[in-house]
Each structure stands twice: as C-alpha cells, then as structure tokens.
C-alpha cells in the first residue's frame, strides 16, 4: 500500500509538473502595461487578445487546443521582467511573451534558456535579441538592420547623397541610425556627422543649431528616437530652419507623429505594415474597430495579432502539441505564416523573423504608403552590440 | 560667434524653464521644508488639460489659462489632502508622502486616461521661428524666455509688495516667529502651494509645447531637473533656485553644443560632475537660503 501511495504520488507530481494538458496552450505574458514601454506593449496585447478570443470562440487552435493566458505587468522594468518570467515559468506556461524592447526582454534570458521555454518579444526589433538570447528567444518585428537597409536604400534612390544621424546609446533600438549610416555609406552616400542624445531628453536645440550651421545641409537626417524625444527633436530642427528630409523608424508609428501639423509633414519612417485596400491588415483594422469601437491608431495592434498567428501555426506544425521544446522547434521552422501585417518566416533565421518592411510618409496628417520594398540581402548589416 | 550666440539663446530658453520648475519646488521648501516630488505630476495634470482642451476644440489661448488654473487647484488640493495631515512630521515623512502622491497620480493617469502618450494639438505658430539679427529663434523659445521673465518679475513684486507675499517671506525665514506675529499658517502654506502650482502650470505649457504629447510619467524628468537646479542654487532660497535653473540650462546646452563628439556620450555625467564641483566650493548652493544662516549643512 505504501509503495502504491508513493508511486501514485510520484506519478501525480510528475503529471502536475507537466507544462500543460494537451488541450490547453498556456501562454504567459510578461509585458509592460505601464511605464515607458506601455505605449507599445499595450496596443500589442490588445491585438493579441483579439486573436486569442477569435481562436477560442472557434473552438481552439486546430479545433481542439484552447488558449489560456496568464498576464503580468512588468512596468517597463528589466528586473520586474525577470521576476514575472520566473513566476510564469513556475505556473507551467508553454510559451512566454516578453516586453517590446530588447533590453528588458534580455533580462529574462537566463530564465528562458534554463526553463527551455520559447519566448517571443512583442515587438523588439533589435537583431541582437535572438543572437544573445539563444535558441529559445524569438522576435516578432522586422529587425533594426533590415529597417535601416530599407530606409537607407530608399533615401539613396531618391537622390539623397548626404546624411546626418542622431541616435541614443541608451538602448539597442535607438542605435538603429548606426546601421543606417553603414548601409548609406556602402551605397555611396556620405555621412556628414552624428549626434547622440539620451532618452527622455527634453531639449534638442543644441543639436538642431549644430545641424543648422552645417554647410552644405545634409539631404537626410535619420533617427530612431521615439516619443517624447522624436517630436521635440523634429520641432527643434524645423524651428532652427533645417529643412532636410527626416527619416524615422517604427517607434514613431503613433498618433502624435500624425498630429504635429506642418512640422510632421513629409517625415518618412519604416514600420511593420500598411492597410492597403483588401489587405489582411485592412481586414484586421476593420475587425479591431468592430470589437473595440475605435479605429486602430497604430500598427502595433496588428503586430499583437501576428504574434498569436505565429503561435497558432507553431502548435499546428507541432501536431497539436503544447510541449515547449516541440513548440520551439516548430516556431524556428515556420515559413510564410500569414499575419495581419505580413507573411512571417522564421525558417533559416536565428529567431529574427523575415517580414515585410513598409515605408510610410506623413502627408496631410495621415499615412501615405511610400513602398514595401524587399531589401537587398547583401546590404543588410550584421547585428552589432552597442 | 553666431553659433555661440545662437546656443546662448537656447540656453536661456532651457534655463528659464528649469528656473520656473526649481522655483516651484523652492517656494514650498522654503516654508514647509518639503521637497514636493509630486510637482511633476502638477505639470502632467496641466498637460492633460491642454490635451483635452485641444480635443474639445478650444482655442490655445483659452486652453493655457485653463491648464495653469487646473495645476494651481491641484496643488492646493494636494496640500489640503496629502500634506496638511503630515505638516509637522519629519522631513522624511513628508518626502515619502510626496513620492506616494506622485505614484498614486501616475497610476490614476495610467488607469483613467491611458498608458500611452496622448498627442496635444498645438498652434502652428509655436513651431515657427523668426530671424532676429541673423539669429534664428523659435517662437517657443521666445515664449519660454518671455514667460520666464514675466513670471520672475511678477513673483518678485508679489513677494515684496503683497501682504501674502511678505507673509510668505517671513514664514520662510522663521515660521514660528511669523506665526507669533499673527500670520495664519494655513493661508501661507496654501498660498505657497498655489504659487508652486502656477509655476508648474506655466512650465508645463512650455514643456508640452516642445514635446507635443503628454504621458502619465511625463513629470518625472522635469522634477528631477528642478531638484538638481534647486540644490545647485541653494535649497530653500528663491533667488538661488532661479540662478540654479539658469546655470543648469547653460551647463546642459553648452556641453551638448561644444563638447567634442567623442565625449558627447558622457555629456550627462560630465554635467552632473560640474554640479558637484560647484557644490564642493559652495556647499549651500550658489545663493544660500538666509534661513541657513552661516551654518554649513
């Protein structure tokens, strides 16, 4: 009897410690619902919920695997991210969703790799994330180096031959202009100079004055700074009399950029997608408006929907399994998953997906599609640690 | 030379904003001994009022006084609700209370308004610039310099000639004796908070007109700068706060403008290093508070 008890207890414990029952995919979300990154993570999670509800209403992934979410707010804090990731691992999730920026996401690396659970950052675009994060870390956004290749190639094709970059060494993402200058020089353009700023810096007048004093003026000014830095920088540049083409990146895909009036006109930036008529993104935006009652203000809603589509495809590819290791292998081999913004491929990459990059121009306070060019693979710079 | 003058104008504009912020902290500190870290949230409140006024289609000239009044009302309420009950407690208690007020307000903004930053509609004029004697000066820079000067003159006259102002100065020097002379503590302290709200409101309009958006955590950075400026100028001294604000603005702009490129990354530590250096020679700040007497603290 004793033996029976022991064995049954052990079996019970073993069954209990299994990540999840076969019919439920437990997803742990450790995302920033407050703090500096909330502006990105909260719209992503909104889109995430729309996709999860849609799948669960239809009977689950493949008709039988229901999705269960466990959500924690990491307050845009690196330490809190690793605490939340550990708690979620302890609760037996099969997949972890980490915050938008590479830096807090990296804080969870140790936990992710020792627990051997696949982790995907909501929208971090730094190609160094999966590189440092190892085989269990994935991203869900076009890489910084790819975005910079697209914008530098576009600028060069427009006949712009000189550029100035303004970047911040504070995070991986805000160093994207360094990739830009690498590609721009490779194409034959010249970089007239560079400036650094810190995130949250209020005043850009010193930098703007320095750029205004250059002769000749740079054709292009490239930055990957985001709110509140980007509007301040742009206003300072224009007030100092600088009229160069300003190029930004996905971080400024937000309502503020489109409400700057004349100052914002003509700004071009790279992002994850554009809702052309009949596109999956247009369909998603319609769905979003129907569910929430408000139009989607940023592509990050759709990026959250993409994330669930990737997980859905991975579960199906793993034959309905929710085992973390099988899911990791399935994600790493996904090809051409149709998301709301683009086709998404992980196969052949180190975890930084191949996705479409869209160039948008601010025109009359609205989006204008500039193009969705495929970057020349030989131009894409290697990921670098800043 | 032109470049130098241009950067000096930039430094005046930024220093002026810092001076207003530091003055807001100093007004309250000089009387209560409280460093109000929720001062930044007063700015956020003014910012949100600007945002809602923009959404409601009010003209900017009307939104500005509304935003400033909202920040004043909020400051007085803050005193009545949070700080009056701990008025005679230790400095640490009041400091922690101010942190608590700041955090509670941030969470309220996040939950009741939005975690995302909200665009603020600004008149085009604020993004324009004018050329004066070969210098290109942004309208918002001129607005910053002019409103700082107006505020400083008004404040100076208020402190020197108005009864409440004189009472506040007396209270700043020795609150106990001032009360014995028949000055009502509640009036003086509420007045100080209203004044700090006014300063926060004006600074918020200048701050928001540069960044064009408002988010729940917006107040943190300005209050941090104001704190540095107030310490640099001499905590508790109003003239010191103004001097500290301007000096901090000049340090930041000149470093950003003239530090060689290789050192730009270390701009902030170098700037703070200069602040520390000044404090080594003048431990009580540039213009120490009279209440400190000659004692080094």
XYZ file of C-alpha atoms in Angstrom:
683
model
C 0.000 0.000 0.000
C 2.812 2.330 0.961
C 4.517 1.594 -2.298
C 1.324 2.243 -4.196
C 0.889 5.577 -2.424
C 4.457 6.554 -3.185
C 4.184 5.647 -6.829
C 0.831 7.331 -7.260
C 2.126 10.462 -5.549
C 5.154 10.489 -7.794
C 3.003 9.978 -10.856
C 0.681 12.704 -9.693
C 3.560 15.069 -9.101
C 5.016 14.219 -12.491
C 1.699 14.834 -14.199
C 1.302 18.077 -12.307
C 4.664 19.382 -13.296
C 3.992 18.743 -16.977
C 3.722 22.150 -18.680
C 0.088 21.863 -19.633
C -2.621 19.462 -20.567
C -2.722 18.702 -24.273
C -5.951 20.615 -24.857
C -4.742 23.930 -23.473
C -1.929 26.153 -24.618
C -0.864 28.212 -21.622
C 0.744 31.469 -22.681
C 2.464 33.657 -20.118
C 2.509 37.369 -20.923
C 5.158 39.362 -19.090
C 4.607 42.679 -20.839
C 4.810 46.358 -19.957
C 1.301 47.596 -19.287
C 2.665 50.669 -17.521
C 5.808 52.761 -17.784
C 7.770 53.873 -20.802
C 7.146 50.812 -22.973
C 3.408 50.641 -22.309
C 2.806 52.733 -25.405
C 3.961 49.755 -27.462
C 3.108 46.734 -25.334
C -0.444 47.728 -24.516
C -1.582 48.002 -28.157
C 0.224 44.732 -28.941
C -1.597 42.970 -26.125
C -4.908 44.420 -27.355
C -4.338 42.830 -30.755
C -3.164 39.650 -29.019
C -6.481 39.395 -27.144
C -8.492 39.872 -30.325
C -6.698 36.929 -31.958
C -6.953 34.712 -28.871
C -10.692 35.377 -28.486
C -11.211 34.664 -32.160
C -9.386 31.330 -31.933
C -11.048 30.253 -28.690
C -14.523 31.133 -29.987
C -13.834 28.953 -32.996
C -13.042 26.013 -30.720
C -9.313 26.498 -30.217
C -6.230 26.019 -32.367
C -6.963 23.332 -34.933
C -10.382 22.975 -33.309
C -9.143 21.416 -30.075
C -6.320 23.356 -28.363
C -7.763 26.198 -26.297
C -5.555 29.149 -25.370
C -5.224 30.221 -21.767
C -3.479 33.478 -20.894
C -1.672 34.390 -17.692
C -0.786 38.061 -17.709
C 1.636 40.086 -15.638
C 2.617 43.745 -15.837
C 6.381 44.269 -15.775
C 6.133 48.084 -15.546
C 8.793 48.525 -18.294
C 11.370 47.385 -15.762
C 14.104 44.861 -16.523
C 14.240 43.363 -13.012
C 10.454 43.062 -12.882
C 10.526 41.297 -16.258
C 12.781 38.564 -14.979
C 10.665 38.161 -11.808
C 7.470 37.903 -13.864
C 9.104 35.478 -16.300
C 10.147 33.220 -13.405
C 6.635 33.290 -11.915
C 5.117 32.389 -15.269
C 7.572 29.542 -15.778
C 6.624 28.266 -12.318
C 2.979 28.345 -13.352
C 3.836 25.977 -16.190
C 3.362 28.083 -19.291
C 4.364 26.675 -22.677
C 5.300 29.996 -24.255
C 6.468 33.299 -22.785
C 5.697 36.693 -24.272
C 8.272 39.334 -23.292
C 8.216 43.147 -23.491
C 8.707 45.207 -26.602
C 12.194 46.455 -26.051
C 15.225 44.195 -26.339
C 16.737 45.375 -23.065
C 14.001 44.210 -20.644
C 13.428 41.118 -22.797
C 17.097 40.243 -22.399
C 16.649 40.343 -18.627
C 14.622 37.134 -18.891
C 17.220 35.234 -20.926
C 18.595 33.180 -18.057
C 15.139 32.008 -17.068
C 14.060 31.317 -20.631
C 17.080 29.225 -21.535
C 17.224 27.240 -18.319
C 13.489 26.512 -18.405
C 13.754 25.697 -22.143
C 10.538 27.514 -22.928
C 10.265 29.513 -26.147
C 9.982 33.264 -25.580
C 8.877 35.888 -28.083
C 9.257 39.606 -27.570
C 6.091 41.523 -28.508
C 7.799 43.995 -30.809
C 11.518 44.334 -30.040
C 13.305 44.923 -33.303
C 16.922 44.656 -32.242
C 18.577 41.797 -34.145
C 20.872 41.255 -31.180
C 17.955 39.953 -29.093
C 17.780 36.393 -30.502
C 21.540 36.491 -31.024
C 22.200 36.957 -27.313
C 19.031 35.221 -26.202
C 19.946 31.875 -27.704
C 17.777 29.322 -29.413
C 14.691 29.862 -27.227
C 14.428 33.613 -27.894
C 12.435 34.948 -30.832
C 11.440 38.385 -32.076
C 8.228 39.475 -33.780
C 9.200 42.511 -35.794
C 11.370 43.432 -38.782
C 14.938 43.805 -37.480
C 16.588 47.187 -36.985
C 19.269 46.331 -39.522
C 16.623 45.380 -42.091
C 14.570 48.526 -41.440
C 17.693 50.671 -41.759
C 18.597 48.950 -45.043
C 15.149 49.714 -46.425
C 15.223 53.369 -45.376
C 18.833 53.962 -46.460
C 18.202 52.369 -49.863
C 15.055 54.448 -50.298
C 16.889 57.651 -49.360
C 19.703 56.888 -51.781
C 17.266 56.050 -54.585
C 15.585 59.410 -54.020
C 18.869 61.064 -54.933
C 19.866 61.947 -51.391
C 23.618 61.657 -51.063
C 24.439 63.121 -47.659
C 23.008 62.221 -44.279
C 23.283 63.122 -40.615
C 22.332 60.689 -37.861
C 21.079 61.312 -34.331
C 20.987 58.299 -32.056
C 20.854 57.382 -28.394
C 23.247 54.814 -26.927
C 20.709 54.175 -24.121
C 19.026 51.165 -25.761
C 19.746 48.760 -28.616
C 16.787 50.019 -30.603
C 17.761 53.690 -30.559
C 21.120 52.857 -32.177
C 19.418 51.932 -35.464
C 20.908 55.032 -37.187
C 24.322 53.336 -36.918
C 23.006 50.577 -39.217
C 21.590 53.298 -41.442
C 24.941 55.036 -41.800
C 26.649 51.713 -42.568
C 24.235 50.941 -45.402
C 24.127 54.524 -46.655
C 27.908 54.660 -46.938
C 28.007 51.240 -48.595
C 25.614 52.607 -51.224
C 27.910 55.553 -51.867
C 26.374 58.251 -49.693
C 28.284 60.352 -47.177
C 27.532 60.793 -43.503
C 28.119 64.426 -42.597
C 28.075 63.854 -38.874
C 26.362 62.289 -35.924
C 24.963 63.286 -32.566
C 23.842 61.384 -29.512
C 21.080 62.169 -27.068
C 19.660 60.483 -24.024
C 16.175 59.018 -23.877
C 13.764 61.481 -22.313
C 15.968 64.430 -23.163
C 13.645 67.384 -23.425
C 15.745 69.827 -25.318
C 17.218 69.286 -28.771
C 18.004 72.898 -29.572
C 21.779 72.482 -29.211
C 21.797 69.600 -31.710
C 19.398 71.416 -34.050
C 21.554 74.535 -34.000
C 24.646 72.494 -34.809
C 22.932 70.824 -37.765
C 21.535 74.154 -38.974
C 25.066 75.558 -39.002
C 26.332 72.839 -41.382
C 27.122 73.881 -44.902
C 26.039 72.240 -47.095
C 22.970 70.965 -45.252
C 22.528 67.187 -45.079
C 19.926 65.823 -47.501
C 18.635 63.413 -44.894
C 18.502 63.275 -41.103
C 17.927 59.806 -39.709
C 16.944 58.902 -36.170
C 15.190 56.033 -34.427
C 14.220 58.063 -31.383
C 10.612 57.815 -30.316
C 8.217 59.758 -28.132
C 8.708 62.125 -26.417
C 12.146 62.665 -27.965
C 11.183 62.482 -31.614
C 8.591 65.301 -31.676
C 10.917 67.542 -29.637
C 13.808 66.837 -31.995
C 11.730 67.394 -35.111
C 10.272 70.649 -33.794
C 13.719 71.876 -32.779
C 15.145 71.036 -36.215
C 12.367 72.790 -38.094
C 12.455 75.797 -35.757
C 16.209 76.102 -36.368
C 15.494 76.269 -40.086
C 16.617 72.754 -41.053
C 14.540 71.520 -43.984
C 16.262 68.162 -44.651
C 14.220 65.004 -45.198
C 13.728 63.367 -41.784
C 13.625 59.574 -41.630
C 12.437 57.707 -38.565
C 11.533 54.155 -37.644
C 8.675 52.104 -36.186
C 8.840 53.754 -32.747
C 7.140 56.852 -34.142
C 4.215 54.912 -35.585
C 1.943 56.667 -33.106
C -0.868 59.248 -33.177
C 1.457 62.057 -32.015
C 3.518 61.830 -35.206
C 0.400 62.444 -37.279
C -0.831 65.365 -35.188
C 2.259 67.565 -35.380
C 0.825 69.730 -38.151
C 3.204 71.244 -40.694
C 6.227 70.142 -38.681
C 5.407 66.473 -39.186
C 4.631 66.755 -42.905
C 6.942 64.763 -45.127
C 8.514 62.636 -42.395
C 9.181 59.135 -43.694
C 9.512 56.130 -41.410
C 9.760 52.351 -41.561
C 7.144 50.214 -39.859
C 5.594 46.759 -39.927
C 2.729 47.215 -42.371
C 0.194 49.338 -44.175
C -3.513 48.773 -44.637
C -3.907 48.871 -48.412
C -7.387 48.034 -49.601
C -8.169 44.340 -49.404
C -5.019 43.575 -47.425
C -5.045 41.379 -44.306
C -4.156 44.494 -42.306
C -7.232 46.331 -43.586
C -9.316 43.314 -42.578
C -7.715 43.312 -39.148
C -8.299 47.042 -38.689
C -11.975 46.582 -39.556
C -12.203 43.746 -37.036
C -10.449 45.883 -34.428
C -12.868 48.740 -34.915
C -15.839 46.397 -34.759
C -14.660 44.855 -31.470
C -13.318 47.903 -29.635
C -15.475 50.598 -31.209
C -12.421 52.704 -32.033
C -10.229 52.718 -35.131
C -6.776 51.201 -34.659
C -4.290 54.034 -34.187
C -1.080 52.080 -34.603
C 0.263 49.054 -36.417
C 1.231 47.577 -33.040
C -2.343 46.287 -32.619
C -1.868 44.151 -35.718
C 1.598 43.094 -34.554
C -0.058 41.533 -31.492
C -2.451 39.657 -33.771
C 0.548 38.426 -35.780
C 2.103 37.029 -32.651
C -0.881 34.765 -31.959
C -0.968 33.684 -35.602
C 2.665 32.574 -35.261
C 1.857 30.597 -32.106
C -1.196 29.069 -33.750
C 0.876 27.979 -36.741
C 3.517 26.551 -34.410
C 1.006 24.452 -32.463
C -0.465 23.129 -35.692
C 3.024 22.379 -37.052
C 3.850 20.549 -33.826
C 0.821 18.329 -34.391
C -1.267 19.949 -31.652
C 1.467 19.582 -29.075
C 1.936 22.233 -26.395
C 5.277 20.889 -25.241
C 7.662 23.887 -25.018
C 10.546 22.147 -26.771
C 8.410 20.921 -29.643
C 6.900 24.398 -29.922
C 10.343 25.993 -30.069
C 11.363 23.712 -32.924
C 8.073 24.371 -34.680
C 8.459 28.169 -34.405
C 12.038 28.003 -35.675
C 10.816 26.189 -38.794
C 7.759 28.292 -39.606
C 7.546 29.588 -43.136
C 5.177 32.148 -44.662
C 2.695 32.394 -41.797
C 0.015 34.851 -42.840
C -0.198 37.511 -40.156
C -2.217 40.708 -40.193
C 0.726 42.802 -41.334
C 2.807 40.493 -43.488
C 3.986 36.965 -44.234
C 6.246 35.816 -41.429
C 9.128 33.357 -41.784
C 11.420 32.070 -39.049
C 12.995 29.233 -41.009
C 16.624 29.900 -41.819
C 16.916 32.768 -39.329
C 18.334 32.851 -35.826
C 14.973 33.962 -34.434
C 14.695 37.373 -36.061
C 11.773 36.818 -38.452
C 11.775 37.758 -42.097
C 8.861 40.153 -42.512
C 7.854 42.903 -44.823
C 9.101 46.413 -44.054
C 6.803 49.267 -45.001
C 7.834 52.850 -45.682
C 5.234 55.428 -44.661
C 5.189 59.150 -45.286
C 3.230 61.622 -43.173
C 1.015 63.527 -45.576
C -1.761 65.898 -44.506
C -1.618 64.368 -41.045
C -2.318 60.885 -42.412
C -0.409 57.842 -43.662
C 0.770 57.642 -47.206
C 2.329 54.420 -48.438
C 5.765 55.040 -49.945
C 6.529 51.422 -50.681
C 7.138 47.961 -49.295
C 10.476 47.162 -50.920
C 12.379 43.946 -50.286
C 15.833 44.930 -49.049
C 18.924 43.762 -50.883
C 20.223 40.943 -48.655
C 23.868 41.808 -49.386
C 23.376 45.291 -47.925
C 21.879 44.216 -44.594
C 24.480 44.889 -41.875
C 25.414 42.197 -39.388
C 23.819 42.630 -35.940
C 26.112 44.511 -33.620
C 26.196 45.065 -29.896
C 26.194 48.680 -28.924
C 30.341 83.664 -32.872
C 26.871 83.398 -34.343
C 26.785 79.800 -33.296
C 27.751 80.759 -29.778
C 25.034 83.418 -29.575
C 22.500 81.010 -31.002
C 23.392 78.387 -28.398
C 23.216 81.063 -25.696
C 19.642 81.840 -26.705
C 18.915 78.100 -26.483
C 20.499 78.031 -23.033
C 18.371 80.959 -21.844
C 15.196 79.243 -23.013
C 16.019 75.925 -21.360
C 17.459 77.572 -18.252
C 14.324 79.673 -17.916
C 12.114 76.600 -17.909
C 14.361 74.953 -15.320
C 14.258 78.136 -13.247
C 10.447 78.087 -13.180
C 10.484 74.450 -12.150
C 13.112 74.914 -9.452
C 11.294 77.963 -8.152
C 8.121 75.883 -7.789
C 9.988 73.407 -5.592
C 11.758 76.157 -3.663
C 8.606 78.116 -2.792
C 7.188 75.125 -0.941
C 10.514 74.002 0.514
C 11.351 77.420 1.918
C 8.199 77.387 4.024
C 7.486 73.752 4.831
C 10.852 72.055 4.441
C 9.157 69.685 1.989
C 10.633 68.723 -1.366
C 7.478 68.041 -3.301
C 8.300 65.257 -5.753
C 4.690 65.356 -6.922
C 5.465 68.734 -8.512
C 5.987 66.966 -11.835
C 2.500 65.484 -11.651
C 1.094 69.009 -11.441
C 2.732 69.512 -14.828
C 1.201 66.305 -16.109
C -2.238 67.499 -14.962
C -1.738 70.798 -16.808
C -0.592 68.790 -19.854
C -3.716 66.625 -19.837
C -5.912 69.716 -19.533
C -4.167 71.130 -22.618
C -4.779 67.844 -24.412
C -8.494 67.695 -23.536
C -8.956 71.376 -24.417
C -7.366 70.655 -27.807
C -9.733 67.728 -28.334
C -12.699 69.889 -27.359
C -11.631 72.414 -29.967
C -10.918 75.272 -27.546
C -8.500 77.893 -28.838
C -4.988 77.537 -27.443
C -5.120 80.975 -25.821
C -8.028 79.775 -23.714
C -6.537 76.336 -23.006
C -3.382 77.788 -21.492
C -5.061 79.678 -18.609
C -7.323 76.662 -18.021
C -4.309 74.337 -17.809
C -2.483 76.679 -15.443
C -5.540 77.073 -13.204
C -6.006 73.308 -13.124
C -2.457 72.877 -11.929
C -2.969 75.538 -9.223
C -6.184 73.933 -7.994
C -4.486 70.535 -7.986
C -1.576 71.929 -5.962
C -3.894 73.408 -3.325
C -5.882 70.167 -3.148
C -2.659 68.205 -2.841
C -1.697 70.295 0.182
C -5.148 70.008 1.774
C -5.493 66.262 1.283
C -1.984 64.842 1.489
C 0.422 67.276 3.118
C -1.638 69.029 5.798
C -2.017 65.853 7.883
C 1.770 65.376 7.942
C 2.701 69.048 8.193
C 4.657 68.860 11.424
C 6.217 65.477 10.795
C 9.839 64.873 9.979
C 11.294 65.756 6.603
C 11.483 62.073 5.685
C 7.760 61.564 6.308
C 6.877 64.474 4.077
C 9.289 63.318 1.383
C 7.806 59.834 1.345
C 4.309 61.356 1.286
C 5.223 63.354 -1.800
C 6.533 60.226 -3.528
C 3.299 58.454 -2.650
C 1.213 61.299 -4.070
C 3.282 61.215 -7.270
C 2.862 57.449 -7.677
C -0.846 57.470 -6.928
C -1.398 60.197 -9.503
C 0.687 58.331 -12.106
C -1.361 55.176 -11.602
C -4.578 57.187 -11.842
C -3.427 58.746 -15.135
C -2.499 55.293 -16.456
C -5.798 53.735 -15.491
C -8.217 56.582 -16.094
C -6.669 58.199 -19.175
C -4.210 55.952 -20.995
C -0.855 54.289 -20.554
C 0.073 55.582 -23.991
C 1.199 59.088 -24.610
C -1.514 61.335 -25.980
C -0.929 63.919 -28.685
C -1.505 67.551 -27.747
C -2.667 69.806 -30.568
C -0.578 72.945 -30.699
C -0.939 76.057 -32.835
C 1.396 76.106 -35.824
C 2.818 79.408 -34.596
C 4.682 77.633 -31.798
C 6.695 75.613 -34.319
C 7.659 78.635 -36.391
C 10.755 80.693 -35.974
C 11.775 84.278 -36.521
C 15.117 85.748 -37.567
C 16.459 88.481 -35.327
C 19.837 89.979 -36.214
C 20.958 86.851 -38.050
C 19.823 84.532 -35.246
C 17.075 82.036 -35.967
C 14.943 81.846 -32.843
C 11.987 79.508 -32.443
C 8.735 81.086 -31.296
C 8.513 78.588 -28.456
C 11.984 79.679 -27.321
C 10.851 83.300 -27.264
C 7.723 82.232 -25.399
C 9.876 80.388 -22.862
C 12.199 83.338 -22.284
C 9.405 85.914 -22.123
C 7.185 83.904 -19.805
C 10.110 83.164 -17.508
C 10.939 86.868 -17.268
C 7.286 87.822 -16.701
C 6.892 85.173 -14.023
C 10.069 86.259 -12.258
C 9.065 89.937 -12.246
C 5.510 89.172 -11.090
C 6.801 86.871 -8.383
C 9.330 89.415 -7.221
C 6.682 92.128 -6.927
C 4.299 89.723 -5.223
C 6.892 88.724 -2.651
C 7.953 92.298 -1.977
C 4.700 94.237 -2.035
C 1.757 91.916 -1.458
C 0.710 91.067 2.068
C 0.595 87.332 1.412
C 3.939 87.530 -0.333
C 5.555 89.331 2.561
C 3.993 86.836 4.945
C 5.452 84.020 2.884
C 8.901 85.530 3.016
C 8.572 85.975 6.758
C 7.426 82.385 7.114
C 10.362 81.225 5.034
C 12.756 82.946 7.372
C 11.241 81.753 10.613
C 7.856 80.105 10.525
C 7.500 80.027 14.318
C 8.099 83.724 14.795
C 5.962 84.615 11.785
C 3.024 82.757 13.359
C 3.576 84.608 16.634
C 3.198 87.836 14.648
C -0.282 86.718 13.668
C 0.349 85.174 10.255
C -2.009 82.291 9.547
C -0.080 79.142 8.778
C -2.820 77.674 6.580
C -3.028 80.763 4.386
C 0.712 80.975 3.899
C 1.131 77.301 3.091
C -1.887 77.153 0.786
C -0.526 80.275 -0.891
C 2.850 78.640 -1.375
C 1.250 75.597 -2.970
C -0.930 77.733 -5.237
C 2.178 79.584 -6.315
C 4.059 76.364 -6.970
C 1.036 75.152 -8.976
C 1.123 78.343 -11.017
C 4.825 77.866 -11.751
C 4.304 74.195 -12.596
C 1.448 75.128 -14.920
C 3.493 77.700 -16.832
C 6.449 75.317 -17.048
C 4.113 72.551 -18.247
C 2.805 74.668 -21.117
C 6.390 75.394 -22.187
C 7.432 71.770 -21.739
C 4.445 70.327 -23.613
C 4.745 72.844 -26.421
C 8.145 71.311 -27.140
C 7.214 67.650 -26.996
C 3.653 67.847 -28.338
C 2.478 64.915 -26.263
C 1.634 64.067 -22.688
C 2.041 60.732 -20.928
C 1.445 59.521 -17.361
C 5.134 59.550 -16.429
C 5.882 62.890 -18.037
C 6.507 64.679 -14.743
C 9.467 62.644 -13.606
C 12.208 64.178 -15.706
C 11.331 67.855 -15.089
C 11.054 67.384 -11.328
C 14.432 65.681 -11.334
C 15.983 68.610 -13.201
C 14.232 71.058 -10.881
C 15.602 69.207 -7.875
C 19.151 69.408 -9.222
C 18.683 73.091 -10.052
C 17.253 73.856 -6.609
C 20.149 72.121 -4.853
C 22.645 73.855 -7.121
C 21.121 77.238 -6.377
C 20.705 76.673 -2.657
C 17.752 74.731 -1.328
C 15.117 77.000 0.176
C 16.382 80.141 -1.491
C 14.142 81.553 -4.218
C 16.830 83.593 -5.938
C 19.099 80.593 -5.685
C 16.521 78.400 -7.447
C 16.401 80.819 -10.369
C 20.190 81.009 -10.536
C 20.461 77.208 -10.283
C 17.896 76.723 -13.047
C 19.713 79.032 -15.413
C 23.122 77.569 -14.578
C 21.855 74.033 -15.176
C 20.361 75.089 -18.501
C 23.641 76.709 -19.552
C 25.689 73.675 -18.488
C 23.448 71.299 -20.449
C 23.276 73.357 -23.633
C 26.947 74.321 -23.759
C 28.026 70.729 -23.166
C 25.684 69.480 -25.880
C 26.901 72.237 -28.183
C 30.624 72.363 -27.653
C 31.784 69.078 -26.139
C 33.833 67.123 -28.708
C 31.912 64.345 -30.363
C 33.814 61.521 -28.607
C 32.682 62.844 -25.228
C 29.043 63.517 -26.131
C 28.002 60.136 -24.790
C 29.233 61.201 -21.349
C 27.514 64.575 -21.503
C 25.201 63.922 -18.571
C 27.789 62.575 -16.150
C 30.087 65.466 -17.070
C 27.234 67.926 -16.487
C 26.439 66.425 -13.093
C 30.181 66.414 -12.336
C 30.221 70.173 -12.840
C 27.241 70.497 -10.479
C 29.129 68.505 -7.847
C 32.190 70.674 -8.393
C 30.163 73.852 -7.817
C 28.723 72.338 -4.645
C 32.219 71.470 -3.397
C 33.080 75.153 -3.413
C 29.654 76.404 -2.400
C 28.172 73.625 -0.283
C 24.977 75.574 0.441
C 24.411 76.416 -3.204
C 25.017 79.489 -5.331
C 22.810 81.788 -3.273
C 22.243 80.090 0.083
C 18.950 80.475 1.880
C 19.018 83.129 4.618
C 17.346 80.656 6.944
C 20.524 78.575 6.937
C 22.478 81.484 8.488
C 26.160 80.759 8.066
C 25.907 77.159 9.175
C 27.208 74.662 6.671
C 24.806 71.804 6.295
